[in-house]
PDB file of C-alpha atoms in Angstrom:
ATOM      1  CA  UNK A   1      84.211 233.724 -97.395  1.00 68.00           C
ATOM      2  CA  UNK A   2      87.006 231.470 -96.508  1.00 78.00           C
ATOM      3  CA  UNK A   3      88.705 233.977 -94.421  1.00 76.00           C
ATOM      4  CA  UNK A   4      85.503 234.772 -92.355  1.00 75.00           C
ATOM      5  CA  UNK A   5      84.597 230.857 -91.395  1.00 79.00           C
ATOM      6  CA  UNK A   6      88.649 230.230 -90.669  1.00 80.00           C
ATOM      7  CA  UNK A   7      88.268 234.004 -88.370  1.00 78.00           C
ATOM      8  CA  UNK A   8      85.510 232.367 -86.457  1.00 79.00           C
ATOM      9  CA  UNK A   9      87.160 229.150 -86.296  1.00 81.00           C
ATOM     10  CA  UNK A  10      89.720 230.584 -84.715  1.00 81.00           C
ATOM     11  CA  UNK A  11      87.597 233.079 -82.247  1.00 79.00           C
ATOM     12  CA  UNK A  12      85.723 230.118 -81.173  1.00 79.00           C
ATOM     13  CA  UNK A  13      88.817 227.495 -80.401  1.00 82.00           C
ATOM     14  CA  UNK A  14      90.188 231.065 -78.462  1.00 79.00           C
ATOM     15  CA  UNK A  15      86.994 231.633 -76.587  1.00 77.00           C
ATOM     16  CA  UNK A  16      86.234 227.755 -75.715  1.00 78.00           C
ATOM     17  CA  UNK A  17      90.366 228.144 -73.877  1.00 77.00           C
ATOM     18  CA  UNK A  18      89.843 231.414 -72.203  1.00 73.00           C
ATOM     19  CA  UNK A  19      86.643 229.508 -70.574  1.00 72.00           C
ATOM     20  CA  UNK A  20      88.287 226.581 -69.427  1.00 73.00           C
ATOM     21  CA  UNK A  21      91.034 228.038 -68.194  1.00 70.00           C
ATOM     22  CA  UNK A  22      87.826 230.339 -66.270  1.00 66.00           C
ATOM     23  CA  UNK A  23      86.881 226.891 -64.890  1.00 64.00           C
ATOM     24  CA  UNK A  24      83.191 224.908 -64.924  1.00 54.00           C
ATOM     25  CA  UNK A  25      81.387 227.101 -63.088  1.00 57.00           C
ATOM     26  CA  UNK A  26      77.748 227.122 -64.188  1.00 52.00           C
ATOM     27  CA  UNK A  27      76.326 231.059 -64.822  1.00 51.00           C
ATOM     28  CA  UNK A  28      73.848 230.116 -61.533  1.00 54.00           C
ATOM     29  CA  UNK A  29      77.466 229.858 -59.540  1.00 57.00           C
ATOM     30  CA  UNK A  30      79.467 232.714 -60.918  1.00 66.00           C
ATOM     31  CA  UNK A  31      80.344 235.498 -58.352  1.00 67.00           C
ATOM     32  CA  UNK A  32      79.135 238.878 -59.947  1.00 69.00           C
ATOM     33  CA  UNK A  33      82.835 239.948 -61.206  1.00 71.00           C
ATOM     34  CA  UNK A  34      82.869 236.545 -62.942  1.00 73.00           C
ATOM     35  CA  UNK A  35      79.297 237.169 -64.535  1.00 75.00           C
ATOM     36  CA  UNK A  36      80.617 240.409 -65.908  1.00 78.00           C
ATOM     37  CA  UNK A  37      83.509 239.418 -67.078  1.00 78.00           C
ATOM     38  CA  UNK A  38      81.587 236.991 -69.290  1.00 77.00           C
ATOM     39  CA  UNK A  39      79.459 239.716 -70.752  1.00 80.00           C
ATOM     40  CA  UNK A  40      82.358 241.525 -71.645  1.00 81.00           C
ATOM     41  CA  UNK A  41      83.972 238.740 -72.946  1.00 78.00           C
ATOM     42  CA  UNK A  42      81.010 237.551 -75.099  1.00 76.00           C
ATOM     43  CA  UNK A  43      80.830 241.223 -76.228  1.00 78.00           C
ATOM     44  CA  UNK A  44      84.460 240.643 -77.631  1.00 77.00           C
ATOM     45  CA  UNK A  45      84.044 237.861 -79.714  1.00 75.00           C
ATOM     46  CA  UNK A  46      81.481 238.933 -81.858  1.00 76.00           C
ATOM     47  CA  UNK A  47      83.839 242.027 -82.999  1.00 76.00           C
ATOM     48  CA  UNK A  48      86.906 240.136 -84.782  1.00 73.00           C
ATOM     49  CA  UNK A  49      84.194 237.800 -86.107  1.00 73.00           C
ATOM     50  CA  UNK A  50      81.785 240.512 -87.149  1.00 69.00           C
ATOM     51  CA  UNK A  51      84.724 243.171 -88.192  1.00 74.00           C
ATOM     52  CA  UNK A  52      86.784 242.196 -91.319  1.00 74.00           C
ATOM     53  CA  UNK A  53      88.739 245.559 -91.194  1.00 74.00           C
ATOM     54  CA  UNK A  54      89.633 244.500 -87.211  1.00 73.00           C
ATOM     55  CA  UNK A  55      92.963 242.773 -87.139  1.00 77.00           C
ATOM     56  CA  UNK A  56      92.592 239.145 -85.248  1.00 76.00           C
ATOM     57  CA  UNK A  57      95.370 239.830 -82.936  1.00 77.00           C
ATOM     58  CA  UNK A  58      93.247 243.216 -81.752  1.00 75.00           C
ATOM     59  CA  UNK A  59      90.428 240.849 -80.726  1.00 74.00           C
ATOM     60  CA  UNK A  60      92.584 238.377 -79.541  1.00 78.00           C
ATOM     61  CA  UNK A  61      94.822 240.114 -77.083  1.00 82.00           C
ATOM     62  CA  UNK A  62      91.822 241.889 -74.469  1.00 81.00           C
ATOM     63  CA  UNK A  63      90.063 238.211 -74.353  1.00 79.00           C
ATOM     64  CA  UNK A  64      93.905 237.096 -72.995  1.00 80.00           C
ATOM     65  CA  UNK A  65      94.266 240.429 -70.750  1.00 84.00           C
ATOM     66  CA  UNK A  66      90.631 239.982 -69.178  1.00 80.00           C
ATOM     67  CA  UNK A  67      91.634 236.233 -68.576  1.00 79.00           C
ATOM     68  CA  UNK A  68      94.906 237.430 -66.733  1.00 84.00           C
ATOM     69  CA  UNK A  69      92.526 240.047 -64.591  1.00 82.00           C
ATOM     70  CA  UNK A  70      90.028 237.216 -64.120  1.00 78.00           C
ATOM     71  CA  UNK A  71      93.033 235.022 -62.218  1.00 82.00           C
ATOM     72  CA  UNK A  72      94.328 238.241 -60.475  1.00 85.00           C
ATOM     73  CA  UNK A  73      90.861 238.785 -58.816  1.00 81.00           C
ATOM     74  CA  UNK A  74      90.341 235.044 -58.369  1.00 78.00           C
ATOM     75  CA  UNK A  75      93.632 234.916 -56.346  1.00 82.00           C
ATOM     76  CA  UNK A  76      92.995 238.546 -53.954  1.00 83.00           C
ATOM     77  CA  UNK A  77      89.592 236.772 -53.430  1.00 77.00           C
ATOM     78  CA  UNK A  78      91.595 233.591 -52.439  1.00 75.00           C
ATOM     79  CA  UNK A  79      93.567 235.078 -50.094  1.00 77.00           C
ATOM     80  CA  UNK A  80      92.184 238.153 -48.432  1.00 77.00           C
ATOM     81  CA  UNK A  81      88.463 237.997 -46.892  1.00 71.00           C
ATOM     82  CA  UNK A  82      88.130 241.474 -46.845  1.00 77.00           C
ATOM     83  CA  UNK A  83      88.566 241.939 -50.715  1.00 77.00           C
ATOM     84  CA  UNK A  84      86.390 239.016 -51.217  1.00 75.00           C
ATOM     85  CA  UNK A  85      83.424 240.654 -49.588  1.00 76.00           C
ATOM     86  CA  UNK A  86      84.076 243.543 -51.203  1.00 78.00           C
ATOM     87  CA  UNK A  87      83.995 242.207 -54.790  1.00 75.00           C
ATOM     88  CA  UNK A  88      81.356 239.741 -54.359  1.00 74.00           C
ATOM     89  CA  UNK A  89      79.651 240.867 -51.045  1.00 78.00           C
ATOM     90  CA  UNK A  90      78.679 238.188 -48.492  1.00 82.00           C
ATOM     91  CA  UNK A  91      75.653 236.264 -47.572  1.00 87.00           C
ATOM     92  CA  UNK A  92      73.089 237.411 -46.039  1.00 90.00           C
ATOM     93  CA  UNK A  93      70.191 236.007 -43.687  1.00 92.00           C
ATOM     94  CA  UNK A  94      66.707 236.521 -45.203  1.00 92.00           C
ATOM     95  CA  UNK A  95      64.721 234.547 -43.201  1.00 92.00           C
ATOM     96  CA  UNK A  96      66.114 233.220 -39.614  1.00 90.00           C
ATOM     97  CA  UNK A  97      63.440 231.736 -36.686  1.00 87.00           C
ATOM     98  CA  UNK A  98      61.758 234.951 -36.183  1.00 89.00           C
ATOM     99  CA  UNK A  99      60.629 234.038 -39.327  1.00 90.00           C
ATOM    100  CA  UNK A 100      61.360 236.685 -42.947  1.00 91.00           C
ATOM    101  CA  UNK A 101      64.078 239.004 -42.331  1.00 92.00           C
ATOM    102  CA  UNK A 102      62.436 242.316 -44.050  1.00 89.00           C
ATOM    103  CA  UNK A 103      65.168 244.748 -43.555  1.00 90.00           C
ATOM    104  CA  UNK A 104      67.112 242.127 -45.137  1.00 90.00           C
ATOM    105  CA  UNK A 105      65.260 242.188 -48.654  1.00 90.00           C
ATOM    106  CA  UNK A 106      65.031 245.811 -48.647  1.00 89.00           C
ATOM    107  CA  UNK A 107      68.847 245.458 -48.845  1.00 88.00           C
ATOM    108  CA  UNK A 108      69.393 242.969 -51.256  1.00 88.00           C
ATOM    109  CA  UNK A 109      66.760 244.825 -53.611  1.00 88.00           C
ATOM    110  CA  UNK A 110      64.195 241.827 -53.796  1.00 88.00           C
ATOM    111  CA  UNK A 111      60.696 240.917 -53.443  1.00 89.00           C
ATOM    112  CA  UNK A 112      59.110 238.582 -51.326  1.00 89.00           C
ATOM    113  CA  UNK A 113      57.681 236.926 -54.725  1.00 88.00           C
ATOM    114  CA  UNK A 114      61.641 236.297 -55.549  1.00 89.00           C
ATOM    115  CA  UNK A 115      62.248 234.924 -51.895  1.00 91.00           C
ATOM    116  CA  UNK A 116      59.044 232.791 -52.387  1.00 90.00           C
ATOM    117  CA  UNK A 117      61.005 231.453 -55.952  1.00 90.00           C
ATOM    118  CA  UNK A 118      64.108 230.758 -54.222  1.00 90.00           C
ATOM    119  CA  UNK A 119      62.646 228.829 -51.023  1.00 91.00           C
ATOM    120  CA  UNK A 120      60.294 226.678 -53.512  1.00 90.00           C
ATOM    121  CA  UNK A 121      63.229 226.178 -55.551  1.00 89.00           C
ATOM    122  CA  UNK A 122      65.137 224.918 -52.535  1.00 88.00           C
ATOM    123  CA  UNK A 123      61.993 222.104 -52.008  1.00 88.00           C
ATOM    124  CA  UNK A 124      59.980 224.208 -49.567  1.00 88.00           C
ATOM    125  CA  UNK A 125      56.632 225.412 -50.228  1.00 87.00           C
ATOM    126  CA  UNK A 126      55.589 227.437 -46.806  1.00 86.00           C
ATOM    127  CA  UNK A 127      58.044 229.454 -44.719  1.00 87.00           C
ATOM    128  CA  UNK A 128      56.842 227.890 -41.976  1.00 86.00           C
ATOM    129  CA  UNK A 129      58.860 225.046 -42.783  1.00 88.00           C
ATOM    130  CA  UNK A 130      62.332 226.937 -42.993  1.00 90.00           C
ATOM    131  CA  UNK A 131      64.480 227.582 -40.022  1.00 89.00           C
ATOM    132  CA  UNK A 132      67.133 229.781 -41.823  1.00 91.00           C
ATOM    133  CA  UNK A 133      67.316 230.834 -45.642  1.00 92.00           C
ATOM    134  CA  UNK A 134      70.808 233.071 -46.630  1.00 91.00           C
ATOM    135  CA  UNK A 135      70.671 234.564 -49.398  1.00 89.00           C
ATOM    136  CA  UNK A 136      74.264 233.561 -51.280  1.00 86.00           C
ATOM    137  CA  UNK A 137      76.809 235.987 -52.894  1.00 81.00           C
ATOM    138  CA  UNK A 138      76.122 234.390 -56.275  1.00 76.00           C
ATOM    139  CA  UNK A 139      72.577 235.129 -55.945  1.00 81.00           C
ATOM    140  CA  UNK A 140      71.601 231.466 -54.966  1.00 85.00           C
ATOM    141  CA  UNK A 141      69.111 230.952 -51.716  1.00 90.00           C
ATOM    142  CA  UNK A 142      70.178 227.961 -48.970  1.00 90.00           C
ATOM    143  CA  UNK A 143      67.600 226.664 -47.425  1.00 91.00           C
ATOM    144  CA  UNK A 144      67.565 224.690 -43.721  1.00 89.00           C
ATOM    145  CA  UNK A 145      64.689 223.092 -42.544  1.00 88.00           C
ATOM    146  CA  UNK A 146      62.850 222.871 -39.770  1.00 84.00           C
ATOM    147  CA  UNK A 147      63.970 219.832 -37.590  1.00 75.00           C
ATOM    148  CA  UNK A 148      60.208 217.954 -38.542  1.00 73.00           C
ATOM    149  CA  UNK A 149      60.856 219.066 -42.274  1.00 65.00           C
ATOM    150  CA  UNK A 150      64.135 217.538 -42.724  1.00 64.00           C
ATOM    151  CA  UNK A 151      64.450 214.676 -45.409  1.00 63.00           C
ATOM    152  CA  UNK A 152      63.455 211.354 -44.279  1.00 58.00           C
ATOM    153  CA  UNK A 153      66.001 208.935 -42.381  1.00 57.00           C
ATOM    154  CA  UNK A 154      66.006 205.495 -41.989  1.00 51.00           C
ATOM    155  CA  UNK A 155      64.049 205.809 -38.868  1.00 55.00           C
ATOM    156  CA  UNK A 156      60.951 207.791 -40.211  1.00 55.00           C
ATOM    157  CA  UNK A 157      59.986 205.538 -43.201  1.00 50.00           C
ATOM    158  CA  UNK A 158      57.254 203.943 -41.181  1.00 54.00           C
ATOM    159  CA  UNK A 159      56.452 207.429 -39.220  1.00 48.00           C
ATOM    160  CA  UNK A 160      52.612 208.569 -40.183  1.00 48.00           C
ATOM    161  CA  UNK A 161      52.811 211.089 -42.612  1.00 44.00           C
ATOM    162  CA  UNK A 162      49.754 213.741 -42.809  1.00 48.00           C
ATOM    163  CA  UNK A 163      49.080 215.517 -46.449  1.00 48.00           C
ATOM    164  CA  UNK A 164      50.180 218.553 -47.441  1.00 51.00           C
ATOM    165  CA  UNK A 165      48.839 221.077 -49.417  1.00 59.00           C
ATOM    166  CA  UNK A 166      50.184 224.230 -51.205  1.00 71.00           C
ATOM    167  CA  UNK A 167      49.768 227.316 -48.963  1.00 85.00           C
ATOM    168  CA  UNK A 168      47.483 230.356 -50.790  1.00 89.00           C
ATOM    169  CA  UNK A 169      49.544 234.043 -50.175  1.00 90.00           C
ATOM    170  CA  UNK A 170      46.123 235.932 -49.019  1.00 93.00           C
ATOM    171  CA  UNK A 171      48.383 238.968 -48.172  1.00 92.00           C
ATOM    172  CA  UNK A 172      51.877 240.276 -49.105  1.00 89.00           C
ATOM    173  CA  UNK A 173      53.313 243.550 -48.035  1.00 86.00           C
ATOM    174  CA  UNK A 174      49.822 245.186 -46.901  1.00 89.00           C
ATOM    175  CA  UNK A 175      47.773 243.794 -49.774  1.00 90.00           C
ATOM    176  CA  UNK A 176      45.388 241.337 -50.272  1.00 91.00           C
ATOM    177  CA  UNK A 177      45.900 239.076 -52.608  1.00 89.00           C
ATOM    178  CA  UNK A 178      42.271 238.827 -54.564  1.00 89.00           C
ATOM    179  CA  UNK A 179      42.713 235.566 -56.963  1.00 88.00           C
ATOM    180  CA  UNK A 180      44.212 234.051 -53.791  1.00 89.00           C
ATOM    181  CA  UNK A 181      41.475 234.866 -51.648  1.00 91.00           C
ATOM    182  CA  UNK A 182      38.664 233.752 -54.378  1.00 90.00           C
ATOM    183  CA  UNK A 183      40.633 230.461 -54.144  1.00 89.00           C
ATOM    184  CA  UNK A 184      40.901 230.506 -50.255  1.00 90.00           C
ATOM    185  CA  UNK A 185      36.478 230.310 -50.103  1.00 89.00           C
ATOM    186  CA  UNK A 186      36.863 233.253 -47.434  1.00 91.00           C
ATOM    187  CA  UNK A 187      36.777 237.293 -47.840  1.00 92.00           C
ATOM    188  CA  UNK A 188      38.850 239.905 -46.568  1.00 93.00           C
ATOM    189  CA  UNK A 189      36.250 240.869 -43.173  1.00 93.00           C
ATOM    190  CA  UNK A 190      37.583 237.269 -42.419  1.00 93.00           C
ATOM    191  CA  UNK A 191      41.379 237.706 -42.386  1.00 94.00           C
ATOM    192  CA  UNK A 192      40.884 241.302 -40.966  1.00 93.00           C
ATOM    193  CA  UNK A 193      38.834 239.477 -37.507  1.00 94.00           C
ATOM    194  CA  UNK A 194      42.243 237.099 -37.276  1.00 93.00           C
ATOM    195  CA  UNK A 195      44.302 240.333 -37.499  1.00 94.00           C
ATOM    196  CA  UNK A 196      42.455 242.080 -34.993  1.00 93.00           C
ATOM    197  CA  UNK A 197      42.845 238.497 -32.380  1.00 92.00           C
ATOM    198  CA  UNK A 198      46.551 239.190 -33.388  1.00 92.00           C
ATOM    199  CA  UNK A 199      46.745 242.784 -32.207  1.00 92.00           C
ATOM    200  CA  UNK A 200      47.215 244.050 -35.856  1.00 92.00           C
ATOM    201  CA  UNK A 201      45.316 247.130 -36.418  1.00 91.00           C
ATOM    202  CA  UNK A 202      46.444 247.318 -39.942  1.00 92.00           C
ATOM    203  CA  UNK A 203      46.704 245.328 -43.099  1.00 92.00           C
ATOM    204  CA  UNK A 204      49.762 247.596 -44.399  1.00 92.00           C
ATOM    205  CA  UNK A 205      51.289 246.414 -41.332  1.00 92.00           C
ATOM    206  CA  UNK A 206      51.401 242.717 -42.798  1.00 93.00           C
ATOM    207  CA  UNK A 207      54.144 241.399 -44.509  1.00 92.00           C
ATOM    208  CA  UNK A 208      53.245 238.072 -45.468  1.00 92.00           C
ATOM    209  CA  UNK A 209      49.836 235.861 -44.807  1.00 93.00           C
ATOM    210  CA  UNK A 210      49.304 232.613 -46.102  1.00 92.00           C
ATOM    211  CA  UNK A 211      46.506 229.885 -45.755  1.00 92.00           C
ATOM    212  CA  UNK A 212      46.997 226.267 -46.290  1.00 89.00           C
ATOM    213  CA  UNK A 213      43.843 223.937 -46.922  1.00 85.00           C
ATOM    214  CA  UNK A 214      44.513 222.473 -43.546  1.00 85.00           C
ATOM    215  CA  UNK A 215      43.966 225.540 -41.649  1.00 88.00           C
ATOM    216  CA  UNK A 216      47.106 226.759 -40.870  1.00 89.00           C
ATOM    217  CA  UNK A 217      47.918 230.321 -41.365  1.00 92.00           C
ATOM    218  CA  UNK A 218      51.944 232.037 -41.710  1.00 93.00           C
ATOM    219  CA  UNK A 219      51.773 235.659 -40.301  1.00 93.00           C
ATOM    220  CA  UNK A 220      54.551 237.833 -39.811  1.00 93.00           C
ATOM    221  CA  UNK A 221      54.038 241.869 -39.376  1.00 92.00           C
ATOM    222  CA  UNK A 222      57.052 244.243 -40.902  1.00 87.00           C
ATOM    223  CA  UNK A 223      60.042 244.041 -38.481  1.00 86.00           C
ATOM    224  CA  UNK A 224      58.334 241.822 -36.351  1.00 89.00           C
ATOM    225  CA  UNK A 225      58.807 237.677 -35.879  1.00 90.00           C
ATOM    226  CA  UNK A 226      56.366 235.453 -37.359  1.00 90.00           C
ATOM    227  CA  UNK A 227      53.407 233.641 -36.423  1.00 90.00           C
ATOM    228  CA  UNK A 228      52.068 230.113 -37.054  1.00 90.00           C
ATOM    229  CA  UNK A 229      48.465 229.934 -36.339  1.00 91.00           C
ATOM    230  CA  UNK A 230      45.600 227.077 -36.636  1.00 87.00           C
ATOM    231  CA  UNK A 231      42.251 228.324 -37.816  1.00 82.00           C
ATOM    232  CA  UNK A 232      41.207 224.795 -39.376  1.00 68.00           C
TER     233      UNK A 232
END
């Protein structure tokens, strides 16, 4: 029993050094080499812990050889771009001022419910309020605004400011969204008659729709720019 609590004592004080010596990263801000790395690594640990019959050293020394490959990758990162990109890829625009860059998320492998996520996350709750989103190589999304959706300055403190309200998805990627539109008062013959005034013969040919309780709609077609319409 001894033996087992002074192993783990020992695993842990090992593991807590390889990890500063990693640096502070959060797991949000690891690069994807770095994120695997710390799989393996937490893989590791549990083996001299778990494993009487497995010699310390044996579990020791690959937690100290991954830590020397983690600061060889670090440093070809460092120093050549080209490696960099292609060990932890590069950003990459999803939404620019044509409005949701589709060929973009097929790329990247996500949804436009995981590009909603991100952009909320960022403070924005409409697209129509984003100028450029890029879509970072540690999986984060950067948001900028929309000159009139910028953070307040000094200056607009005593500017008039109009309520907002949380825009309804009616349709994403040629569907209609049905607990959306029950919330939205209005049926589908509705948003089909805008999409007809908009030259859109199709509702598969929609990307995105969405309503907000002031009347203004967000329309973008696949691999074409967007739309910001007032139907209040």
């Amino acid at each position: 029993m001894i033996t087992t609590i002074v192993r783990c004592f020992i695993v842990y004080v090992l593991i807590l050094f390889v990890f500063r010596l990693m640096g502070k990263r959060q797991i949000a801000q690891m690069q994807p080499f770095e994120f695997v790395l710390t799989l393996i690594i937490a893989d590791l640990a549990t083996i001299p812990m778990a494993e009487m019959s497995v010699p310390l050293l044996n579990g020791a020394v690959p937690l100290l050889t991954l830590v020397v490959f983690h600061f060889i990758l670090t440093s070809l990162t460092r120093f050549s771009n080209k490696f960099s990109r292609f060990i932890s890829g590069k950003p990459v625009i999803v939404i620019d001022q044509n409005g949701i860059v589709y060929d973009s998320l097929k790329k990247l492998n996500i949804t436009l419910d995981d590009l909603f996520e991100s952009v909320r996350g960022a403070g924005y709750f409409s697209f129509s309020e984003v100028q450029y989103a890029i879509m970072e190589t540690n999986g984060k999304v950067s948001v900028m605004p929309k000159q009139e959706n910028s953070p307040a300055t000094k200056e607009d403190i005593n500017a008039k400011i109009e309520n907002d309200s949380l825009p309804l998805t009616i349709i994403c990627e040629g569907n209609f969204m049905q607990e959306n539109l029950k919330l939205s008062e209005k049926d589908e013959k509705y948003f089909v008659n805008i999409l007809k005034k908009e030259k859109i013969s199709s509702i598969k040919k929609v990307l995105i729709l969405t309503l907000t309780q002031n009347g203004e709609i967000y329309l973008q077609e696949k691999q074409k720019p967007c739309k910001v319409l007032n139907v209040g």
